[in-house]
mmCIF file of C-alpha atoms in Angstrom:
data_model
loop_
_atom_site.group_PDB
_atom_site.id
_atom_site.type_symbol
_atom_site.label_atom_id
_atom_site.label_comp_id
_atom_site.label_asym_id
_atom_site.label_seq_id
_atom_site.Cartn_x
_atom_site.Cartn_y
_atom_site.Cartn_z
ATOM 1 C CA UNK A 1 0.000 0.000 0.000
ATOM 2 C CA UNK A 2 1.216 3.863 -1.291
ATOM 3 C CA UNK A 3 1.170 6.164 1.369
ATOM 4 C CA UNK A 4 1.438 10.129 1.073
ATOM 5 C CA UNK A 5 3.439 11.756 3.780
ATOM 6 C CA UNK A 6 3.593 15.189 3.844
ATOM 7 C CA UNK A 7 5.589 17.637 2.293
ATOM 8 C CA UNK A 8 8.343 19.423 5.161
ATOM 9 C CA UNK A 9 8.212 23.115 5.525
ATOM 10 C CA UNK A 10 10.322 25.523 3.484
ATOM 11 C CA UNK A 11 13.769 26.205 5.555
ATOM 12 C CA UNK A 12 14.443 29.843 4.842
ATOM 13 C CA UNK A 13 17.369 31.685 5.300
ATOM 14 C CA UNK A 14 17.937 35.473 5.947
ATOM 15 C CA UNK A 15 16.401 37.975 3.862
ATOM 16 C CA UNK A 16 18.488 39.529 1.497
ATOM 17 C CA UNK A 17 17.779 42.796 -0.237
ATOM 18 C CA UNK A 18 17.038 42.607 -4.127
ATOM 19 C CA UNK A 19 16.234 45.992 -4.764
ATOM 20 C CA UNK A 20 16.893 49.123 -2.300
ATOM 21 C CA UNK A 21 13.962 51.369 -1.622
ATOM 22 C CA UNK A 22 14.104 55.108 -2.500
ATOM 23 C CA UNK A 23 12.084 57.855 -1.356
ATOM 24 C CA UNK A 24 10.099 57.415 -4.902
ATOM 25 C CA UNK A 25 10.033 53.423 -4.661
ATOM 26 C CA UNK A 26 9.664 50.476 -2.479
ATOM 27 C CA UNK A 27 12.057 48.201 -2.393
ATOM 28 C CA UNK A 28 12.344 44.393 -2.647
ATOM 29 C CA UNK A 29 13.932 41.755 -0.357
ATOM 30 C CA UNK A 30 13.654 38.136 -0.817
ATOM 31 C CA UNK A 31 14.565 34.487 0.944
ATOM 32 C CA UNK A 32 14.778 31.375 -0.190
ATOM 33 C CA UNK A 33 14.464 27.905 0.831
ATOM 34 C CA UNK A 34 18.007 26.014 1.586
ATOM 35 C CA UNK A 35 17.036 22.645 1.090
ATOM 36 C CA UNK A 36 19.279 21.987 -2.103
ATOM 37 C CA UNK A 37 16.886 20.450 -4.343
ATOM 38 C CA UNK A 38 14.129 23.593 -3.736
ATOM 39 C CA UNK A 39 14.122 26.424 -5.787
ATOM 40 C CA UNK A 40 11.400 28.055 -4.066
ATOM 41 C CA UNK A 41 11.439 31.801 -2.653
ATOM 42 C CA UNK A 42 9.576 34.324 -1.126
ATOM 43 C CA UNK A 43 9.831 38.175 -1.838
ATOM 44 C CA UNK A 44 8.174 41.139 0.384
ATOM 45 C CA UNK A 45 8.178 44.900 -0.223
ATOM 46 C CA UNK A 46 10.627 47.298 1.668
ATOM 47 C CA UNK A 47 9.159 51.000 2.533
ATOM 48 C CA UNK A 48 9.921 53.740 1.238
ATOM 49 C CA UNK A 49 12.852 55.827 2.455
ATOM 50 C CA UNK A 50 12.512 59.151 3.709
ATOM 51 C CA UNK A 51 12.868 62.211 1.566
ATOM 52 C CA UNK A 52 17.333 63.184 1.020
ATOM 53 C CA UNK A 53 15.879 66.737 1.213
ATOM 54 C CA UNK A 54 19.145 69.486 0.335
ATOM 55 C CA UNK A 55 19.652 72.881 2.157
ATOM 56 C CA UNK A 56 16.967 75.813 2.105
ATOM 57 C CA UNK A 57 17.321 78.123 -0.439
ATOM 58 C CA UNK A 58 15.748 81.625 -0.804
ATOM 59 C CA UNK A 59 13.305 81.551 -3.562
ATOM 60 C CA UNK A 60 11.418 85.047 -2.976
ATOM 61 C CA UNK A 61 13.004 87.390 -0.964
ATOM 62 C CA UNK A 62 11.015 88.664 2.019
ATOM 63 C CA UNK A 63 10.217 92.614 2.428
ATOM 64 C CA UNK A 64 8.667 94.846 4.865
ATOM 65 C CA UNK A 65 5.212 94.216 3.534
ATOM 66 C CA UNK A 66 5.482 90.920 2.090
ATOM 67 C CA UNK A 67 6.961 87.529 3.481
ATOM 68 C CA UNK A 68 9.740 85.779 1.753
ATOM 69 C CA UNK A 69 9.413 82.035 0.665
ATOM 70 C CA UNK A 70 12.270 79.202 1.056
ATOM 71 C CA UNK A 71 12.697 75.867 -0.795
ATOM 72 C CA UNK A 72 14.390 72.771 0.113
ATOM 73 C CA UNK A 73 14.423 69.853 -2.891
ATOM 74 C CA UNK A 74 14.914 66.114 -2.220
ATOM 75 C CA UNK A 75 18.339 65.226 -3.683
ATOM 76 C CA UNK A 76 17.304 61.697 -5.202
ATOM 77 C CA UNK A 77 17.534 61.597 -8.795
ATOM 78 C CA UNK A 78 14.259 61.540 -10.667
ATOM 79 C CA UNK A 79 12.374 62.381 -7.444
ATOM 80 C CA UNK A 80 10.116 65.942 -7.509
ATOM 81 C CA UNK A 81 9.468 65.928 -3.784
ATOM 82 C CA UNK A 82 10.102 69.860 -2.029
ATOM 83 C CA UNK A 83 9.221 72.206 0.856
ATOM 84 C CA UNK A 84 8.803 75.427 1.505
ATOM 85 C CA UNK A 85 8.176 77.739 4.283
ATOM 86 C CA UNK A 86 8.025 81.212 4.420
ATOM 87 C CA UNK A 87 10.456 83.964 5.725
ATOM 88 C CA UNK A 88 9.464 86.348 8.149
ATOM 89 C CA UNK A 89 9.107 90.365 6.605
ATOM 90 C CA UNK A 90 12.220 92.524 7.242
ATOM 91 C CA UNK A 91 12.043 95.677 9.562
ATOM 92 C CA UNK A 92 11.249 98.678 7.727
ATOM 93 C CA UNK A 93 13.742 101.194 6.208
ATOM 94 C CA UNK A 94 12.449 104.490 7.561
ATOM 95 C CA UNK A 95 13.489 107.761 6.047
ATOM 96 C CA UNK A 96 14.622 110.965 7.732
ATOM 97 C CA UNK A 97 12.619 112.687 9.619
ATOM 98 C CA UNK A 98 10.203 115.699 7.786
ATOM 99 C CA UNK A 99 8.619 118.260 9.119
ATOM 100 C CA UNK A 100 5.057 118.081 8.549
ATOM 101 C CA UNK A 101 3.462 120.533 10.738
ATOM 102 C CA UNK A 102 5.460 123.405 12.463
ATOM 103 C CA UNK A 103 5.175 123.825 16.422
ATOM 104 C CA UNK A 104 4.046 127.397 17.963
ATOM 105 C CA UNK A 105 4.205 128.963 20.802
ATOM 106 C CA UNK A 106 0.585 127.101 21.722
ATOM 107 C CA UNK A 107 0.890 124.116 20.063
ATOM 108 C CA UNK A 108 3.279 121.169 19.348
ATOM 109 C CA UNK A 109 4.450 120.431 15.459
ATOM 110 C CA UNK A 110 4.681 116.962 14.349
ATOM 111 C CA UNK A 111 7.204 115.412 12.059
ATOM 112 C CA UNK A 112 6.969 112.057 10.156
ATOM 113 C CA UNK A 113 9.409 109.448 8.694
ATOM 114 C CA UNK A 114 8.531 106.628 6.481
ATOM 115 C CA UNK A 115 9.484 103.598 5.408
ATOM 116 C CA UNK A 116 11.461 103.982 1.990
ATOM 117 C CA UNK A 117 10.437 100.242 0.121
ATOM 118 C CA UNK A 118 8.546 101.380 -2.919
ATOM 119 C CA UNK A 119 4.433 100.318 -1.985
ATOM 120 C CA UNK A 120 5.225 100.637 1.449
ATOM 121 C CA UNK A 121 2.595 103.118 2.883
ATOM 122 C CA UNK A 122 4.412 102.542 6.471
ATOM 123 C CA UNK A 123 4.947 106.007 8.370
ATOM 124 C CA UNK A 124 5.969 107.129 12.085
ATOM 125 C CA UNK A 125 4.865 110.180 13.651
ATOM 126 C CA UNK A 126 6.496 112.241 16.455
ATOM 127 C CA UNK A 127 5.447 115.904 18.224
ATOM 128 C CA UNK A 128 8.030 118.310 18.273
ATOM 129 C CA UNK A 129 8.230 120.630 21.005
ATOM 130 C CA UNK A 130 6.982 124.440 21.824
ATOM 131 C CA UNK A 131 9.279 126.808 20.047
ATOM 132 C CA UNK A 132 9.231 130.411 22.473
ATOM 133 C CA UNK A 133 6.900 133.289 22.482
ATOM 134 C CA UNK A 134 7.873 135.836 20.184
ATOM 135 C CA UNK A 135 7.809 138.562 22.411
ATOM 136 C CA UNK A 136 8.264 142.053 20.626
ATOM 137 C CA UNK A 137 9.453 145.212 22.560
ATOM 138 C CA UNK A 138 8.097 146.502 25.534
ATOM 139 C CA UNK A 139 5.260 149.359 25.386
ATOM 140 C CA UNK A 140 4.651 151.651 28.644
ATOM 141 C CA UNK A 141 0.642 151.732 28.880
ATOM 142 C CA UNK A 142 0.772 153.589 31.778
ATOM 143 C CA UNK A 143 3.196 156.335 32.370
ATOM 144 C CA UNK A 144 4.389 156.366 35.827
ATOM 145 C CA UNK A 145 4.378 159.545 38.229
ATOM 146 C CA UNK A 146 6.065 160.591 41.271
ATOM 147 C CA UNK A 147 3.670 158.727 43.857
ATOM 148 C CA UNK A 148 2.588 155.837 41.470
ATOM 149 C CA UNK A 149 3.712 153.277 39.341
ATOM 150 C CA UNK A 150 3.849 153.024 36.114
ATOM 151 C CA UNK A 151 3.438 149.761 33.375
ATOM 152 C CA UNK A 152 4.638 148.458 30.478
ATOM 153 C CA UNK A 153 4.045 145.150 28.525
ATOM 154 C CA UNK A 154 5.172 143.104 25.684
ATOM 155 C CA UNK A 155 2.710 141.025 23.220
ATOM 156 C CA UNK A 156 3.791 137.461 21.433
ATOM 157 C CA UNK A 157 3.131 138.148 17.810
ATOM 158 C CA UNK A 158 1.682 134.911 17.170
ATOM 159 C CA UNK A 159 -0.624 134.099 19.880
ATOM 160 C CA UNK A 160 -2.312 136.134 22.744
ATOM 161 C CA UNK A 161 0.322 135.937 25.181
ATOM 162 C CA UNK A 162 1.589 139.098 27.005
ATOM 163 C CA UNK A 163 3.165 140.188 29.562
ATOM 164 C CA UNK A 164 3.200 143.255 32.135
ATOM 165 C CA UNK A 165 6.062 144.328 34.293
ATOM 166 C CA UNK A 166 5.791 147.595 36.952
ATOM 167 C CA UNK A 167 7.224 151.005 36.385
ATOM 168 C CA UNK A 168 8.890 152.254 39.425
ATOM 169 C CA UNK A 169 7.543 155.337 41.007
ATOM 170 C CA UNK A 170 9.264 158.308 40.037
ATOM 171 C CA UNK A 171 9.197 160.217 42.897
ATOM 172 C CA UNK A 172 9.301 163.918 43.580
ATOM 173 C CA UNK A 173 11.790 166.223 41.066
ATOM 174 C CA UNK A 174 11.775 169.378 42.877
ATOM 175 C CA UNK A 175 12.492 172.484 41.147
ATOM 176 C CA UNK A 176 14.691 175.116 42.156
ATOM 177 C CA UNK A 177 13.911 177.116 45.295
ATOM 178 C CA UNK A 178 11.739 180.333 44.362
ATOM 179 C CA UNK A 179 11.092 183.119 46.875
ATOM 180 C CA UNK A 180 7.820 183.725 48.101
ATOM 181 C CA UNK A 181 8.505 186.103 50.802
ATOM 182 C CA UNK A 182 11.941 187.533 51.436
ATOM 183 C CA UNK A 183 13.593 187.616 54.841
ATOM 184 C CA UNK A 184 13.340 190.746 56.927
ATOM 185 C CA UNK A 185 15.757 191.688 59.802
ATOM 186 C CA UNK A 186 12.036 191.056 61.840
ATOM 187 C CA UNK A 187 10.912 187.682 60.077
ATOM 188 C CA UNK A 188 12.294 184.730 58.684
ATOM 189 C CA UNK A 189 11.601 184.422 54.408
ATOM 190 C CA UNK A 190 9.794 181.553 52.959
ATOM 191 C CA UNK A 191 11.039 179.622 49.609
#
């Protein structure tokens, strides 16, 4: 009587690599059996590798109103994988500073600067101080006399502001001695 007995399992070895992945391909690694009379083997698929991305490069420059972008390509050949990120705006270039309203003696100026990229409609604003009252010369409105004071005062000539100093008395300017009644040998004169 024939009787079947049953095949043995496959003795594999190691698995070998056939075919290395990239980042655009899997790759392939096999084993075989190591019985020497069997051909038979067994393949499987290796993952993908990870991206050989190359160092950023600048690709728009950024400016004060706009962000820049930056590109990094993978370096495996054939492969169309990239990143970008973007750059962060630069400060602004700011001109000098312009007069743009001139202070008085009541009110502050203000003066601007701004930002010199062309499309830029950046600006900074500062006050400048108070400039003096322009006082003119002084002008006695009231003359003074012997037993009272005088004053005088000075206007700004571009706002209201004045001001009023005292006139000192003058006092008494006595003429020269007249004679009223002359002196007798009897009775004293009066001047």
């Amino acid at each position: 009587d024939i009787k079947s007995i049953p095949m043995i399992p496959h003795a594999f070895g190691s698995w070998t690599l056939t075919k290395a992945p990239t980042c655009i391909e899997t790759g392939i690694e096999q084993r075989k059996c190591t019985a020497a009379e069997c051909s038979y083997s067994e393949s499987r698929n290796v993952a993908k590798t990870s991206h050989a991305l190359g160092e950023w490069t600048l690709t728009q420059a950024p400016t004060c109103i706009e962000t820049g972008v930056e590109q990094r390509k993978c370096t495996t050949p054939k492969c169309k994988y990239s990143e970008s990120r973007d750059v962060e705006k630069t400060n602004h270039i700011l001109g000098e500073w312009t007069l743009t309203k001139a202070p008085t003696c009541v009110e502050l100026g203000i003066e601007q600067r701004k930002c010199t990229t062309v499309e830029c409609s950046y600006s900074e604003s500062r006050d400048v101080a108070q400039i003096s009252h322009a006082l003119g010369e002084w002008i006695i409105t009231k003359e003074a006399c012997c037993e009272s004071k005088g004053e005088q005062k000075r206007t700004c000539s571009m706002c209201v502001y004045s001001e009023t100093k005292d006139l000192d008395e003058l006092g008494h300017d006595f003429l020269a001695p007249i004679v009223t009644k002359e002196p007798t040998c009897t009775s004293t004169g009066i001047e």
